[in-house]
Short mmCIF file of C-alpha atoms in Angstrom, two decimals:
data_model
loop_
_atom_site.label_atom_id
_atom_site.label_comp_id
_atom_site.label_asym_id
_atom_site.label_seq_id
_atom_site.Cartn_x
_atom_site.Cartn_y
_atom_site.Cartn_z
CA MET Z 16 106.37 127.87 116.62
CA LEU Z 17 105.62 126.45 120.07
CA TRP Z 18 102.62 128.80 120.44
CA ALA Z 19 101.34 127.77 117.00
CA ASP Z 20 101.71 124.11 118.01
CA ALA Z 21 99.71 124.77 121.17
CA LYS Z 22 96.87 126.42 119.24
CA LYS Z 23 96.78 123.58 116.72
CA ALA Z 24 96.74 120.96 119.49
CA ARG Z 25 93.86 122.83 121.14
CA ARG Z 26 91.88 122.87 117.88
CA ILE Z 27 92.41 119.12 117.45
CA LYS Z 28 91.38 118.35 121.04
CA THR Z 29 88.31 120.60 120.73
CA ASN Z 30 87.27 118.84 117.54
CA MET Z 31 87.76 115.45 119.23
CA TRP Z 32 85.53 116.52 122.09
CA LYS Z 33 82.80 118.01 119.89
CA HIS Z 34 82.54 115.03 117.55
CA ASN Z 35 83.41 112.29 120.08
CA ILE Z 36 86.53 111.26 118.11
CA LYS Z 37 89.10 108.94 119.67
CA PHE Z 38 92.86 109.38 119.20
CA HIS Z 39 93.17 106.42 116.81
CA GLN Z 40 90.43 107.90 114.59
CA LEU Z 41 92.39 111.08 113.83
CA SER Z 42 94.36 111.63 110.65
CA TYR Z 43 98.06 110.76 110.66
CA ARG Z 44 99.26 114.36 110.89
CA GLU Z 45 96.85 115.16 113.73
CA MET Z 46 97.92 112.07 115.68
CA GLU Z 47 101.60 112.83 115.17
CA HIS Z 48 101.11 116.49 116.15
CA LEU Z 49 99.43 115.53 119.45
CA ARG Z 50 102.06 112.90 120.20
CA GLN Z 51 104.95 115.31 119.70
CA PHE Z 52 103.21 118.19 121.46
CA ARG Z 53 102.64 116.06 124.57
CA ARG Z 54 106.37 115.30 124.72
CA ASP Z 55 107.23 119.00 124.28
CA VAL Z 56 104.78 120.07 126.98
CA THR Z 57 106.33 117.59 129.41
CA LYS Z 58 109.72 119.27 129.00
CA CYS Z 59 108.18 122.74 129.32
CA LEU Z 60 106.33 121.77 132.51
CA PHE Z 61 109.58 120.49 134.00
CA LEU Z 62 111.25 123.85 133.32
CA GLY Z 63 108.22 125.64 134.70
CA ILE Z 64 108.44 123.71 137.96
CA LEU Z 65 112.16 124.51 138.25
CA SER Z 66 111.36 128.21 137.79
CA ILE Z 67 108.85 128.42 140.68
CA PRO Z 68 111.26 129.27 143.55
CA PRO Z 69 112.28 132.96 143.80
CA PHE Z 70 115.15 133.90 141.45
CA ALA Z 71 115.30 130.31 140.19
CA ASN Z 72 114.59 131.52 136.66
CA TYR Z 73 118.19 132.77 136.44
CA LEU Z 74 119.42 129.25 137.22
CA VAL Z 75 116.99 127.81 134.64
CA PHE Z 76 118.43 130.04 131.91
CA LEU Z 77 121.91 128.83 132.81
CA LEU Z 78 120.79 125.20 132.77
CA MET Z 79 119.11 125.65 129.38
CA TYR Z 80 122.35 127.09 128.01
CA LEU Z 81 124.46 124.27 129.46
CA PHE Z 82 122.04 121.39 128.70
CA PRO Z 83 120.00 122.34 125.61
CA ARG Z 84 119.53 118.71 124.52
CA GLN Z 85 117.98 117.61 127.79
CA LEU Z 86 115.97 120.74 128.65
CA LEU Z 87 114.97 122.40 125.38
CA ILE Z 88 112.52 121.13 122.78
CA GLN Z 89 113.52 120.89 119.12
CA HIS Z 90 112.07 124.32 118.26
CA PHE Z 91 114.98 125.87 120.17
CA TRP Z 92 117.73 123.74 118.66
CA THR Z 93 119.92 125.10 115.88
CA PRO Z 94 120.03 123.06 112.62
CA LYS Z 95 123.46 121.70 113.61
CA GLN Z 96 122.24 120.86 117.09
CA GLN Z 97 119.27 118.96 115.64
CA ILE Z 98 121.60 116.64 113.73
CA ASP Z 99 124.12 116.30 116.57
CA PHE Z 100 121.49 115.68 119.25
CA LEU Z 101 119.60 113.11 117.18
CA ASP Z 102 122.91 111.30 116.63
CA ILE Z 103 123.53 111.31 120.39
CA TYR Z 104 120.06 109.95 121.14
CA HIS Z 105 120.45 107.22 118.54
CA ALA Z 106 123.86 106.26 119.95
CA LEU Z 107 122.20 105.87 123.34
CA ARG Z 108 119.46 103.59 122.07
CA LYS Z 109 121.91 101.65 119.88
CA GLN Z 110 123.80 100.60 123.03
CA SER Z 111 120.84 98.38 123.92
CA HIS Z 112 120.73 96.54 120.56
CA PRO Z 113 123.30 93.80 121.38
CA GLU Z 114 121.55 93.14 124.69
CA ILE Z 115 118.16 92.76 122.99
CA LEU Z 116 119.58 90.36 120.38
CA CYS Z 117 121.26 88.41 123.18
CA TYR Z 118 117.87 87.94 124.88
CA LEU Z 119 116.41 86.65 121.62
CA GLU Z 120 119.15 84.03 121.44
CA LYS Z 121 118.56 83.02 125.06
CA VAL Z 122 114.87 82.25 124.48
CA ILE Z 123 115.54 79.86 121.57
CA PRO Z 124 115.64 76.76 123.84
CA LEU Z 125 112.33 77.90 125.40
CA ILE Z 126 110.46 77.74 122.09
CA SER Z 127 108.59 74.42 122.01
CA ASP Z 128 107.82 74.33 118.28
CA SER Z 129 110.83 73.03 116.31
CA GLY Z 130 109.94 75.06 113.21
CA LEU Z 131 109.72 78.32 115.15
CA ARG Z 132 112.94 77.44 116.97
CA TRP Z 133 114.70 77.01 113.61
CA HIS Z 134 113.33 80.34 112.30
CA MET Z 135 114.49 82.18 115.42
CA THR Z 136 117.96 80.65 115.14
CA GLU Z 137 118.16 81.68 111.48
CA LEU Z 138 117.01 85.22 112.27
CA CYS Z 139 119.59 85.64 115.05
CA THR Z 140 122.33 84.26 112.78
CA LYS Z 141 121.42 86.72 110.02
CA MET Z 142 121.42 89.63 112.45
CA GLN Z 143 124.88 88.68 113.74
CA ARG Z 144 126.22 88.46 110.18
CA GLY Z 145 125.01 91.97 109.45
CA THR Z 146 122.19 90.91 107.11
CA HIS Z 147 119.02 92.99 106.93
CA PRO Z 148 116.13 90.54 107.57
CA ALA Z 149 113.31 90.07 105.08
CA ILE Z 150 109.73 90.75 106.17
CA HIS Z 151 108.79 87.07 105.83
CA ASP Z 152 111.69 86.11 108.14
CA ILE Z 153 110.18 88.24 110.90
CA LEU Z 154 106.52 87.38 110.27
CA ALA Z 155 107.35 83.67 110.55
CA LEU Z 156 107.92 84.31 114.28
CA ARG Z 157 104.62 86.05 115.06
CA GLU Z 158 103.51 83.27 117.40
CA CYS Z 159 106.65 83.61 119.56
CA PHE Z 160 105.95 87.30 120.15
CA SER Z 161 102.24 86.92 120.90
CA ASN Z 162 102.60 84.24 123.60
CA HIS Z 163 105.41 82.56 125.53
CA PRO Z 164 108.32 83.35 125.55
CA LEU Z 165 108.35 86.85 123.98
CA GLY Z 166 104.80 88.11 124.37
CA MET Z 167 104.44 91.57 125.93
CA ASN Z 168 103.21 90.08 129.22
CA GLN Z 169 106.02 87.50 129.29
CA LEU Z 170 108.96 89.89 128.99
CA HIS Z 171 111.36 89.95 131.95
CA ALA Z 172 112.44 93.14 133.72
CA LEU Z 173 115.90 93.23 132.13
CA GLN Z 174 114.40 92.74 128.67
CA MET Z 175 111.98 95.60 129.26
CA LYS Z 176 114.79 97.86 130.47
CA ALA Z 177 116.78 97.19 127.29
CA LEU Z 178 113.71 97.73 125.09
CA SER Z 179 112.91 100.96 126.96
CA ARG Z 180 116.38 102.29 126.17
CA ALA Z 181 115.88 101.31 122.51
CA MET Z 182 112.66 103.36 122.52
CA LEU Z 183 114.33 106.31 124.31
CA LEU Z 184 112.14 105.71 127.37
CA THR Z 185 113.52 105.77 130.89
CA PRO Z 186 114.46 102.27 132.12
CA TYR Z 187 114.54 103.38 135.78
CA LEU Z 188 111.00 102.35 136.69
CA PRO Z 189 109.40 99.31 138.36
CA PRO Z 190 108.61 96.41 135.97
CA VAL Z 191 104.86 97.13 136.08
CA LEU Z 192 105.38 100.70 134.88
CA LEU Z 193 107.99 99.65 132.32
CA ARG Z 194 105.53 97.19 130.78
CA TYR Z 195 102.73 99.78 130.79
CA ARG Z 196 104.89 102.44 129.11
CA LEU Z 197 106.17 100.02 126.47
CA LYS Z 198 102.62 98.87 125.71
CA THR Z 199 101.34 102.43 125.51
CA HIS Z 200 104.21 103.69 123.35
CA THR Z 201 104.01 100.72 120.97
CA THR Z 202 100.23 101.01 120.70
CA VAL Z 203 100.54 104.68 119.69
CA ILE Z 204 103.10 103.77 117.00
CA HIS Z 205 100.80 100.98 115.76
CA GLN Z 206 97.91 103.46 115.51
CA LEU Z 207 100.14 105.95 113.71
CA ASP Z 208 101.17 103.21 111.26
CA LYS Z 209 97.55 102.45 110.37
CA ALA Z 210 96.81 106.14 109.83
CA LEU Z 211 99.98 106.56 107.75
CA ALA Z 212 99.12 103.54 105.59
CA LYS Z 213 95.74 105.14 104.91
CA LEU Z 214 97.36 108.48 104.01
CA GLY Z 215 100.21 106.98 101.95
CA ILE Z 216 103.95 107.51 102.37
CA GLY Z 217 104.02 109.45 99.11
CA GLN Z 218 101.99 112.23 100.78
CA LEU Z 219 104.69 112.90 103.38
CA THR Z 220 107.32 115.60 103.05
CA ALA Z 221 111.01 114.66 103.28
CA GLN Z 222 111.17 115.90 106.90
CA GLU Z 223 108.04 113.98 107.87
CA VAL Z 224 109.52 110.79 106.39
CA LYS Z 225 112.79 111.19 108.27
CA SER Z 226 110.96 111.97 111.53
CA ALA Z 227 108.73 108.91 111.11
CA CYS Z 228 111.75 106.67 110.51
CA TYR Z 229 113.62 108.08 113.50
CA LEU Z 230 110.65 107.46 115.81
CA ARG Z 231 110.64 103.81 114.70
CA GLY Z 232 114.33 103.22 115.40
CA LEU Z 233 116.19 104.23 112.23
CA ASN Z 234 118.82 106.98 112.40
CA SER Z 235 117.48 108.73 109.32
CA THR Z 236 119.55 111.91 109.69
CA HIS Z 237 122.30 110.50 107.43
CA ILE Z 238 120.21 108.39 105.02
CA ALA Z 239 118.87 109.56 101.67
CA GLU Z 240 115.17 110.35 101.52
CA GLU Z 241 114.35 107.56 99.04
CA ARG Z 242 116.02 104.94 101.22
CA CYS Z 243 114.06 106.25 104.19
CA ARG Z 244 110.82 105.92 102.21
CA THR Z 245 111.77 102.35 101.26
CA TRP Z 246 112.51 101.45 104.87
CA LEU Z 247 109.30 103.06 106.11
CA GLY Z 248 107.38 101.06 103.50
CA GLU Z 249 108.88 97.84 104.89
CA TRP Z 250 107.94 98.85 108.41
CA LEU Z 251 104.33 99.60 107.43
CA GLN Z 252 104.06 96.37 105.46
CA LEU Z 253 104.87 94.48 108.64
CA SER Z 254 103.09 96.69 111.16
CA CYS Z 255 99.73 96.77 109.41
CA ILE Z 256 99.57 92.95 109.42
CA LEU Z 257 100.16 92.65 113.17
CA LYS Z 258 97.34 92.42 115.68
CA GLU Z 259 97.21 94.04 119.11
CA ALA Z 260 98.33 90.79 120.78
CA GLU Z 261 101.49 90.83 118.61
CA LEU Z 262 102.72 94.28 119.59
CA SER Z 263 105.84 92.78 121.18
CA LEU Z 264 107.03 91.93 117.66
CA LEU Z 265 106.45 95.53 116.57
CA LEU Z 266 108.44 96.66 119.60
CA HIS Z 267 111.37 94.38 118.72
CA ASN Z 268 111.28 95.62 115.11
CA VAL Z 269 112.77 98.88 116.36
CA VAL Z 270 115.97 96.81 116.52
CA LEU Z 271 115.39 94.04 113.97
CA LEU Z 272 114.62 96.35 111.05
CA SER Z 273 117.10 99.12 111.82
CA ILE Z 274 120.31 97.54 113.09
CA ASN Z 275 121.62 96.24 109.73
CA TYR Z 276 119.84 98.55 107.30
CA THR Z 277 122.11 99.75 104.48
CA GLY Z 278 123.36 103.27 105.03
CA THR Z 279 123.02 103.36 108.81
CA ARG Z 280 126.05 104.40 110.83
CA ARG Z 281 127.76 101.60 112.74
#
């Protein structure tokens, strides 16, 4: 399966080169395949580097056996491991949710517009009560997430660390790199959303729907397919309206849209 993925990724890259196609101009499935393959290759390269010293390959086999979640890509996970490991990863990113909501509450006094300040207070109150926010509740705050105080360039280091954990990215980097990685990761998701909206959610298989939801913050392993499709529709409805300058709002939606969704594990 890994070899087949590599050949498919090579075909896509060759086609991009021949026809001068950019990443965001690819179809949804091609974009998603390249995104996932890059992540898989990163893990494989790490194992390859560990195997370079003489006889180190024996140690690598032992490490793969002891730490399959950290060192092996999903092709090598058993079906049970896939569910268990995705649960573990989601539990890790869920630990950052209260911290991210706390930061949203802290910026309320910094919002100069009284109407936006009221909307942010209402949104935080709903989130604390366990209410799933409506799309219009979130869109009413677009201005806060495009400029001060929650624009991508205005986020503080601790906020970016919490958001990185929510996106399953390493938080142990300097602020400049944290901001760059968050921007890059969110931009890719935004491009995927536009391609998916063009394709249509109805064209996705059940596994593709669950994978798309998981990437965007929802623990879809224990949610029915139809509920996943409904949630993904809400996400796309919001994402496709947002502009590049409002990507901070898309980034925060990983928490806002998933934390209180019906059917998610507490």
